[in-house]
Coordinates of C-alpha atoms in Angstrom, one line a residue:
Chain A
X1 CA -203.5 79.0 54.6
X2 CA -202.3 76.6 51.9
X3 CA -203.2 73.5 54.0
X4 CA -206.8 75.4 54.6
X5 CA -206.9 75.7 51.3
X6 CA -206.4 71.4 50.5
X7 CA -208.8 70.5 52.9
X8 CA -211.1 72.8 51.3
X9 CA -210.5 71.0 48.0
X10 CA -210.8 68.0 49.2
X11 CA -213.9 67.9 50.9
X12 CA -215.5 69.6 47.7
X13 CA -213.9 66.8 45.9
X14 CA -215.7 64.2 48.4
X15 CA -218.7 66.2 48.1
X16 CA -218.9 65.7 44.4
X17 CA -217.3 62.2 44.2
X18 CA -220.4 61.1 46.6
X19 CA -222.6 63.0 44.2
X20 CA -221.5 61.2 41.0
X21 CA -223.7 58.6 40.7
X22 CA -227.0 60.2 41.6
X23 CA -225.9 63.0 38.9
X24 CA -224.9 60.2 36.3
X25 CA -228.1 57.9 37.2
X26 CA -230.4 61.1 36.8
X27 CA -229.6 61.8 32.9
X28 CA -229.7 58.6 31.8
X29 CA -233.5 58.4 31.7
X30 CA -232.9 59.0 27.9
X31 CA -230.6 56.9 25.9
X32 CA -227.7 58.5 25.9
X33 CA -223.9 57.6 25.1
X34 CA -220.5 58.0 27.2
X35 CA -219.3 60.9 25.8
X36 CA -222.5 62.9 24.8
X37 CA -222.9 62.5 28.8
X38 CA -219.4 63.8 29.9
X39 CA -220.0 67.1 27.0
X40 CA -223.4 67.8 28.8
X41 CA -222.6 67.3 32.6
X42 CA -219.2 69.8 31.3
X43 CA -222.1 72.6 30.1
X44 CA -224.4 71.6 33.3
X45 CA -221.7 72.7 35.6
X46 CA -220.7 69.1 36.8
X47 CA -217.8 68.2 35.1
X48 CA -216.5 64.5 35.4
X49 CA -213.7 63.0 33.2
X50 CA -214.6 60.3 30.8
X51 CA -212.0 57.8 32.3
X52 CA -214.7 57.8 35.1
X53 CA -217.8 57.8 33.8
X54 CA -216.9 55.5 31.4
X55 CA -215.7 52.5 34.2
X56 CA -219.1 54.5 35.9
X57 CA -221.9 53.3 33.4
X58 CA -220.1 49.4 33.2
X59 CA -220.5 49.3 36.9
X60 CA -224.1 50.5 37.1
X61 CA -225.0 48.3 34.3
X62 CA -223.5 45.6 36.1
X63 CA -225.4 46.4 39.0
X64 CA -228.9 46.6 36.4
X65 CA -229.5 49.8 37.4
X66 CA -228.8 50.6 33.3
X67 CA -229.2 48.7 30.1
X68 CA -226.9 49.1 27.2
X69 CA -227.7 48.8 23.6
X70 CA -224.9 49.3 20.5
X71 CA -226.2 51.7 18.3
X72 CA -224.6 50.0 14.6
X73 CA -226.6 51.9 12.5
X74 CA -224.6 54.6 11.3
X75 CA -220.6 54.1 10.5
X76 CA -220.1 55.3 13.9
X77 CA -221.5 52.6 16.8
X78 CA -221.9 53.7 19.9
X79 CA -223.1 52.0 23.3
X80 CA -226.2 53.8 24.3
X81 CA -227.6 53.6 28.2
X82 CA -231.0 53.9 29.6
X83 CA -232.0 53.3 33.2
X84 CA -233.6 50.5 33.7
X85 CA -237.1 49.6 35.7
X86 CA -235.2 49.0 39.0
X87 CA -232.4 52.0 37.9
X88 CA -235.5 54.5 37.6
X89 CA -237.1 53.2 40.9
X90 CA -233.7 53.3 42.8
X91 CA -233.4 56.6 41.2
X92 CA -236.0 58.1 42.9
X93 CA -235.1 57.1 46.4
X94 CA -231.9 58.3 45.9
X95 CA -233.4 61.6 45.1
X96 CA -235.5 61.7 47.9
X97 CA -232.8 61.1 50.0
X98 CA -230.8 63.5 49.1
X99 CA -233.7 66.0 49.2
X100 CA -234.6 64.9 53.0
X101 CA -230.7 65.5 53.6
X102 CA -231.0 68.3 52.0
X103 CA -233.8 69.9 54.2
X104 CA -232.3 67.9 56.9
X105 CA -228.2 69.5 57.0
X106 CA -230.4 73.4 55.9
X107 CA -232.2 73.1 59.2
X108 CA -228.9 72.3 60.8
X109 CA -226.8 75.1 59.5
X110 CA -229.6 77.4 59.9
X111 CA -230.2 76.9 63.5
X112 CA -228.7 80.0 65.2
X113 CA -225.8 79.5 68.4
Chain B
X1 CA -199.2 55.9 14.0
X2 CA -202.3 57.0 15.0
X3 CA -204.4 53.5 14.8
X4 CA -201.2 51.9 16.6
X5 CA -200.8 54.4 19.4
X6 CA -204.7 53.7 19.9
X7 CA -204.5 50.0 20.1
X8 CA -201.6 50.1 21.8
X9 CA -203.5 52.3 24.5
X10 CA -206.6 49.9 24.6
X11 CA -204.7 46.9 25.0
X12 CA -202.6 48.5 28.1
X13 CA -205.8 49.4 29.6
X14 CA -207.8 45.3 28.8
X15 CA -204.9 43.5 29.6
X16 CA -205.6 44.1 33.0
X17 CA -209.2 43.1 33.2
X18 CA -211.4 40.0 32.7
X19 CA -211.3 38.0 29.8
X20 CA -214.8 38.2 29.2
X21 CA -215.1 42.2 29.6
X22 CA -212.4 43.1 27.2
X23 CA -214.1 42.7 24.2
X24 CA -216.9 45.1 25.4
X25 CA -214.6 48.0 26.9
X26 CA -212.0 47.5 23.8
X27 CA -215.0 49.0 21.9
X28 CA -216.4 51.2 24.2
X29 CA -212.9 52.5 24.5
X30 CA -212.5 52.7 21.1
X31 CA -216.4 54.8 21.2
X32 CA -214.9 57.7 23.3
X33 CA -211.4 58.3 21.6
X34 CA -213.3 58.1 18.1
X35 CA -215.5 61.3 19.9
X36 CA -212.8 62.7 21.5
X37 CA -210.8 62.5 18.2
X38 CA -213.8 64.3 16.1
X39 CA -214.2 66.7 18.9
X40 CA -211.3 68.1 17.9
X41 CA -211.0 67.5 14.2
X42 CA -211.5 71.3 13.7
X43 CA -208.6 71.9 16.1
X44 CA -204.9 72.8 14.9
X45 CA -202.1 70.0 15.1
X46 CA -201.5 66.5 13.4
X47 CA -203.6 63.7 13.8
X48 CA -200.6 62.1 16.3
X49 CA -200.9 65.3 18.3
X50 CA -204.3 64.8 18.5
X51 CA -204.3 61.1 19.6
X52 CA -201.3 62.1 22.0
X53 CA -203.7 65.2 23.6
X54 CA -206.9 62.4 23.4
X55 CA -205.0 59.9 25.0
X56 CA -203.1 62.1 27.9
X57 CA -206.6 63.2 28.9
X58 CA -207.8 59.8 29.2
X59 CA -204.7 59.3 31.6
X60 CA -202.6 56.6 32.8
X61 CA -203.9 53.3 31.3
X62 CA -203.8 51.0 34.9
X63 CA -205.8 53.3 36.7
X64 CA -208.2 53.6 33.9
X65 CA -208.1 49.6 34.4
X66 CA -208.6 49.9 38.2
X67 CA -211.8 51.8 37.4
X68 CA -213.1 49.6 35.2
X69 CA -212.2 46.8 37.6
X70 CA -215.2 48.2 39.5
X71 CA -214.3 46.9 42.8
X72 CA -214.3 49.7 45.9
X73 CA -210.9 48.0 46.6
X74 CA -208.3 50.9 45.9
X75 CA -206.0 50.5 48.4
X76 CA -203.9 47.4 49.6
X77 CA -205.3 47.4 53.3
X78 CA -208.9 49.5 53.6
X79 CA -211.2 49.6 56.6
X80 CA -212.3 47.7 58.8
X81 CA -209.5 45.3 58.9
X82 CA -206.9 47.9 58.7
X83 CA -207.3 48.2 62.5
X84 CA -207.4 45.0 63.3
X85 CA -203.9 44.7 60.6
X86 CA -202.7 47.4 63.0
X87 CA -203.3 45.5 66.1
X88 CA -202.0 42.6 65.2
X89 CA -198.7 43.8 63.5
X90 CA -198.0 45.6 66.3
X91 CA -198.2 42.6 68.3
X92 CA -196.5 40.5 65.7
X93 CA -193.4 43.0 65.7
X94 CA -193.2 43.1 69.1
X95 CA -193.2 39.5 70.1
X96 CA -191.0 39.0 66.9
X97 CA -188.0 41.3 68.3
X98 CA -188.7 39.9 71.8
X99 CA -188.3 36.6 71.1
X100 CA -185.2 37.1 68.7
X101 CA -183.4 39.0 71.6
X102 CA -183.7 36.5 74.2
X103 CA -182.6 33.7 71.9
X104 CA -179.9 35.9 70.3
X105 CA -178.8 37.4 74.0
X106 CA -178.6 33.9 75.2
X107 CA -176.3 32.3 72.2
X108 CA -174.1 35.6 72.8
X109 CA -173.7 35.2 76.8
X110 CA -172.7 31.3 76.1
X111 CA -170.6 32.3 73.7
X112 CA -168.0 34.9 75.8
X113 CA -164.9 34.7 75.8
X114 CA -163.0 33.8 78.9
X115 CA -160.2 34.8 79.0
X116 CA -159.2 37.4 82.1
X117 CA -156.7 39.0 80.6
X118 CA -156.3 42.9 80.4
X119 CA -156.6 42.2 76.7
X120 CA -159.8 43.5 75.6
X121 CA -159.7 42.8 71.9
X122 CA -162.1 39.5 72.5
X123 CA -164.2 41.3 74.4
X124 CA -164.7 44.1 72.0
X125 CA -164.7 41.5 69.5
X126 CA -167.6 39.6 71.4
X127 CA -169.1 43.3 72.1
X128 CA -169.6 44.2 68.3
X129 CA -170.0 41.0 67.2
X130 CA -173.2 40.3 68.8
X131 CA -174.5 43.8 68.5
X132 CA -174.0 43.7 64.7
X133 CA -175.8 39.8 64.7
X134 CA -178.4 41.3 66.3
X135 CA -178.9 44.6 64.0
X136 CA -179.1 42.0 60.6
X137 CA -181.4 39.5 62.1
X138 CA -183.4 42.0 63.9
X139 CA -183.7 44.0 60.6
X140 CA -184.6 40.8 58.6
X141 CA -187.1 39.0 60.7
X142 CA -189.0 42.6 61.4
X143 CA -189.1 43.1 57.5
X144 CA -190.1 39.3 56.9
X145 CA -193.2 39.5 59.7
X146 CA -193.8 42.9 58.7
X147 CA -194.5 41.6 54.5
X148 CA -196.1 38.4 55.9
X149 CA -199.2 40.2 58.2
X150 CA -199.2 43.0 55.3
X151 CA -199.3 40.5 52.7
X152 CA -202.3 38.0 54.5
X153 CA -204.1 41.3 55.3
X154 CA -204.0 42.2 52.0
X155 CA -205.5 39.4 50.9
X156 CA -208.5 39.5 53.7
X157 CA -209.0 42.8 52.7
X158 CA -209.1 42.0 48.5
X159 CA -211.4 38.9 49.4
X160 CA -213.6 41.1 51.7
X161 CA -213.0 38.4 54.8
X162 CA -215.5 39.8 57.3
X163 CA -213.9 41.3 59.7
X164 CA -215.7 42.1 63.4
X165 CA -214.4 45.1 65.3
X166 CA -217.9 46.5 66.4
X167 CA -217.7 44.6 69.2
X168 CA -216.0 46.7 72.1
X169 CA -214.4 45.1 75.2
X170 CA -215.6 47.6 77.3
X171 CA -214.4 45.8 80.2
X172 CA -211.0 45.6 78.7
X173 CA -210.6 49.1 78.7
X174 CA -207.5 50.8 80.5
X175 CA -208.0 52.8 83.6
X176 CA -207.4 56.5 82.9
X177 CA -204.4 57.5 85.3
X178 CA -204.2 60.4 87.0
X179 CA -201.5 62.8 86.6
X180 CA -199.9 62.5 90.0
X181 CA -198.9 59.5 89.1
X182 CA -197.6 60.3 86.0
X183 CA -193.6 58.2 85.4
X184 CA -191.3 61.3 84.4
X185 CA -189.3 60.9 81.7
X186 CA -186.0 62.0 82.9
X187 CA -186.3 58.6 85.2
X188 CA -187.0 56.3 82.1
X189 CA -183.6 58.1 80.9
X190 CA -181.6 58.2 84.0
X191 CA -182.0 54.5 84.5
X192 CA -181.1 53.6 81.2
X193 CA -178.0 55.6 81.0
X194 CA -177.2 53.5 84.8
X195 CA -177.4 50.9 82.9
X196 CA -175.0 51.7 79.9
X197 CA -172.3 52.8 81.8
X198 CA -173.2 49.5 84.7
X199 CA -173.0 47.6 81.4
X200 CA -169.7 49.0 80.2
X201 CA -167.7 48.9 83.6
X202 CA -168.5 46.2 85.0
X203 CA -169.3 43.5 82.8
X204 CA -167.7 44.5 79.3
X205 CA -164.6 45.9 80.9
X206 CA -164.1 43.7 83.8
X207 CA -160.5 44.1 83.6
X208 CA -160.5 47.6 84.5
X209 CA -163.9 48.2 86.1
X210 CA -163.3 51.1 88.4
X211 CA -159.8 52.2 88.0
X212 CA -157.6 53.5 91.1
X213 CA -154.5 55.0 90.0
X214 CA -151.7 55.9 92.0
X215 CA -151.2 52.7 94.0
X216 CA -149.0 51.5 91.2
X217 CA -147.2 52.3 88.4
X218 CA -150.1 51.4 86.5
X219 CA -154.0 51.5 87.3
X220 CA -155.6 49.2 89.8
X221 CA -158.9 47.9 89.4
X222 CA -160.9 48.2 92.7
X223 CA -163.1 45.2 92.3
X224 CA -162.1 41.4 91.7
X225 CA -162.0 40.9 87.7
X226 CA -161.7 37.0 88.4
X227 CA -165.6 37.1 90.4
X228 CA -166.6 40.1 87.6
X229 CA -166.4 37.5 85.1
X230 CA -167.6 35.0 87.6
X231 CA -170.8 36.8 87.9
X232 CA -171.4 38.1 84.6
X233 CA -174.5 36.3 83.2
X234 CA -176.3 37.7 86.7
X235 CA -174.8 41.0 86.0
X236 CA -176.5 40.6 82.4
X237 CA -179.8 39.0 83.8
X238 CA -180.1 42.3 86.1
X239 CA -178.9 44.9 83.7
X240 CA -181.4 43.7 81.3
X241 CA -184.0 43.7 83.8
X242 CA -183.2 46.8 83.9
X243 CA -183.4 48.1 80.7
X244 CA -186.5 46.4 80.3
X245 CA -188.2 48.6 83.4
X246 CA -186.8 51.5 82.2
X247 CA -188.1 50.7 78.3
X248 CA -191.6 49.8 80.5
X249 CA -191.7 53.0 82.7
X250 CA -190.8 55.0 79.7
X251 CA -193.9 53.2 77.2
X252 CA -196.3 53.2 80.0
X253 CA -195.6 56.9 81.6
X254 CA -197.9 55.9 84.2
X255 CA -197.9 53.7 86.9
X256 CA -199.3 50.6 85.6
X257 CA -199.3 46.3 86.5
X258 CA -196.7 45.8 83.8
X259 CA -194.9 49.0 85.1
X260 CA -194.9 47.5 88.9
X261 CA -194.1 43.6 87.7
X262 CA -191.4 45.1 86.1
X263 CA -190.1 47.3 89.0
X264 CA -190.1 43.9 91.2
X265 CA -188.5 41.9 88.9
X266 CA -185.6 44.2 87.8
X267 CA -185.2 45.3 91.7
X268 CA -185.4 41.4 93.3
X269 CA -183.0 40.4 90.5
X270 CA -180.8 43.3 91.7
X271 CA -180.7 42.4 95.3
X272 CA -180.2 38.8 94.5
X273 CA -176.7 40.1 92.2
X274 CA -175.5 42.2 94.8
X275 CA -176.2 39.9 97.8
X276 CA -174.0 37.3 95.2
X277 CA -171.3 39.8 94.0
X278 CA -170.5 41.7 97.0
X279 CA -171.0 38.7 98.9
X280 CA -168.0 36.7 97.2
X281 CA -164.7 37.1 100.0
X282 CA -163.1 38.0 96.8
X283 CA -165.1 40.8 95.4
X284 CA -162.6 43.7 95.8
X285 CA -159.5 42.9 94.1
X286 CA -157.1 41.8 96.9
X287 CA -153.8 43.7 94.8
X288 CA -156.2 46.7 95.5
X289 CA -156.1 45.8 99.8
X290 CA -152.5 45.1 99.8
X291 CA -151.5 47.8 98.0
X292 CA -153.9 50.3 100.2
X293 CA -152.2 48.4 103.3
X294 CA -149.0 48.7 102.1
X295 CA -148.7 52.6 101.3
X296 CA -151.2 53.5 104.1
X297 CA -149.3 51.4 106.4
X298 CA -152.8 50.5 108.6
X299 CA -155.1 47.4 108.0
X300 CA -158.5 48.0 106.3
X301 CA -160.4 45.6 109.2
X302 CA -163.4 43.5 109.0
X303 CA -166.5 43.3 111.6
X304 CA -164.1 41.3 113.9
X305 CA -161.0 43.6 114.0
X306 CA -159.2 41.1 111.7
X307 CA -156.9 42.3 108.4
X308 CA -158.9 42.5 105.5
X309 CA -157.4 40.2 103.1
X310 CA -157.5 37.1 106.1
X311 CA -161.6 37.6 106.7
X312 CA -162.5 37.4 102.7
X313 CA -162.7 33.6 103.6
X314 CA -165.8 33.9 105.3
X315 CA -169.3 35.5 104.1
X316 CA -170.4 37.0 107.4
X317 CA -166.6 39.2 107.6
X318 CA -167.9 41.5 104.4
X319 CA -165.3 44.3 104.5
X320 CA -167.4 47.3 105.8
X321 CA -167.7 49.4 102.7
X322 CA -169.4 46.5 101.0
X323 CA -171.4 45.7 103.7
X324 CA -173.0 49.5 103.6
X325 CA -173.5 49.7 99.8
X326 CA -175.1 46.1 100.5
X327 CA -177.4 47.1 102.9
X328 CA -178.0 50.6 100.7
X329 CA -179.1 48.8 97.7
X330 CA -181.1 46.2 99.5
X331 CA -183.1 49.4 101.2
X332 CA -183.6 51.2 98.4
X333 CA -184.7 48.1 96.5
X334 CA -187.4 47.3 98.9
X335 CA -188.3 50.9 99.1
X336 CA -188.6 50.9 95.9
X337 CA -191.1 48.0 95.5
X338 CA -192.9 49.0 97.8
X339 CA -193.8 52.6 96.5
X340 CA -194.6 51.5 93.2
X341 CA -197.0 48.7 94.6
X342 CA -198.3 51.5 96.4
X343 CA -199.1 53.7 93.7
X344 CA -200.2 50.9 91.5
X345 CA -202.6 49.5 93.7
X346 CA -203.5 52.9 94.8
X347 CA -204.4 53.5 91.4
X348 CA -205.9 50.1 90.7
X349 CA -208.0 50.2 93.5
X350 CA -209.8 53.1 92.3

């Protein structure tokens, strides 16, 4: 039962860890900053540590699919990320993939033995 | 406190990572523990409680490096050349060990002692010797190939060599047996443990081999020590022949062409020894005859009527009890080859 039990965990784990950046991607279509993005995902229901969406947004900058900009103005700067032209359009076909799989695994499941 | 346990923190985590990108995450870094910090200003503690809570949170500082390192690499060997590492350690060990034996099992035969004495303390000497010889360098040279594949594989793997393992050999694929001709593994086990005691008797204990007692005041050994030792390195040869088939049948389980190359070579080897052991005039101790003849009072004769001890001179006189087990090991040997090519070809064939 306890072993049941891991496996369950685990495969929600993958489940979300495979997730991650389509969720992360998908609310950076307004500047936002590291930590005002782990609060919100936390109230959203998809809670992700900040020591990974923190290495998260340097690698997807990396990859252009967001631009980064240090907000110096007030006495507290921050590093503020947007997607960027090719982030919003890869964005979308992420989303329309996971939609189609979506549909796809529901038809699955549904079918009856 | 506070400011020191941060940097201190921030270093641990850049000091891992590119020159270039430390700057960058130093601040970043310094970004999210400032808003974790105010996050809970309102919250009860010290400030250094605070930091410590901020900092635990954030978690182990190398891992937090690793994930800023950004590669997918987070293990030392990852797919798809961790099959191929597989394959090839496993062949690596093998032909590591194999090779070591041999040259290791031929130093130690050159180097018995050989003296014929009851003494056994050389022997056991020799004996433990070369076992424990064999147990270090074994152990060493398994651990050394064992870090060398790891460590090259490690280093494909980090440099993202291309690996191709798509391809696969369907040709090259093994046969699926069928269960009738499944190897039990009580005969794996029964041959090994022939061997061990074989092993013991006759070639580490030459001196006493098979012991008859109450011919003498002390035990008599039935077979010639003198052509034991003579014969020992075919004794050896055909013991570890043996082994090997028995190791082979036990892998395998099935009747397979290493199984059956195996079977001929350990049973050919087996004839040849016995045709050469019991074939010596000498091979049972002549103390033995003359002792039997003595208390018995009758002669123990060969083929031609003759005493036994007078006929040892010539090769076609064997003493009759040798000549049967002779014969009886030669038939079952050839039985024996023959049934496993049967079943392997049988097999083969379809």
């Amino acid at each position: 039962m306890d072993e049941l039990e891991n496996t369950f965990e685990n495969l929600t784990v993958e489940f979300r860890r495979g997730l991650t950046n389509l969720v992360v991607l998908s609310q950076c279509k307004q500047p936002t900053y590291g930590y005002e993005l782990v609060k919100s995902l936390d109230e959203k229901g998809f809670p992700l540590d900040a020591n990974t969406v923190y290495p998260l947004l340097r690698r997807l900058e990396k990859q252009n699919l967001l631009s980064s900009d240090w907000d110096t103005s007030t006495d507290k700067p921050r590093k503020y990320y947007q997607l960027s032209q090719a982030g919003a359009l890869f964005l979308d076909r992420l989303i329309n993939y996971w939609y189609e799989t979506v549909q796809t695994v529901k038809v699955i499941i549904a079918e009856e033995a | 406190m506070k400011t020191n346990l941060v940097e201190r923190y921030i270093y641990a985590v850049t000091r891992h990572l590119p020159e270039k990108e430390r700057e960058e995450i130093s601040r970043e870094l310094d970004e999210l523990i400032a808003s974790m910090l105010a996050e809970r200003s309102d919250a009860p503690g010290t400030e250094e409680e605070k930091v410590r809570s901020v900092l635990t949170e954030l978690g182990n500082p190398e891992e937090l490096a690793r994930k800023y390192s950004a590669s997918e690499v987070n293990c030392l060997i990852g797919q798809p050349h961790y099959s191929v590492y597989l394959r090839v350690l496993e062949i690596v060990l093998i032909a590591v060990a194999g090779a070591l034996t041999l040259a290791l099992l031929i130093s130690w035969i050159v180097s018995a002692p050989e003296s014929t004495q009851t003494d056994l303390n050389p022997i056991l000497d020799w004996v433990t010797t070369g076992a424990v010889e064999w147990i270090e360098s074994i152990f060493s040279a398994l651990l050394g190939a064992f870090a060398w594949v790891t460590i090259i594989f490690a280093i494909l793997y980090r440099k993202g060599v291309k690996m191709d393992v798509d391809e696969v050999e369907l040709d090259y694929l093994p046969e699926v047996p069928s269960e009738s001709n499944r190897i039990g593994k009580g005969e794996a086990v029964g041959s090994i443990i022939f061997a061990v005691l074989f092993s013991v008797i006759f070639i580490v204990l030459p001196q006493i081999n098979i012991p008859i007692i109450g011919l003498a005041d002390r035990a008599i050994p039935f077979f010639n020590p003198d052509v034991l030792v003579d014969v020992r390195y075919l004794l050896i040869a055909s013991i570890a022949a043996t082994l090997l088939d028995a190791i082979i049948r036990y892998v395998e389980a099935f009747h397979t062409l290493e199984v059956f190359f195996s079977t001929l070579v350990s049973n050919v080897l087996g004839i040849v020894t016995a045709i050469v052991w019991f074939g010596n005039p000498q091979a049972v101790n002549p103390e033995f005859v003359t002792r039997l003849q003595e208390l018995a009072g009758w002669n123990i004769n060969g083929f031609n009527g003759e005493p036994l001890p007078a006929l040892f001179g010539r090769w076609a006189m064997l003493p009759l009890p040798l000549a049967v087990a002779l014969i009886v090991i030669v038939v079952v040997s050839i039985i024996e080859i023959i049934t496993t090519a049967y079943k392997t070809f049988h097999i083969v064939r379809r």
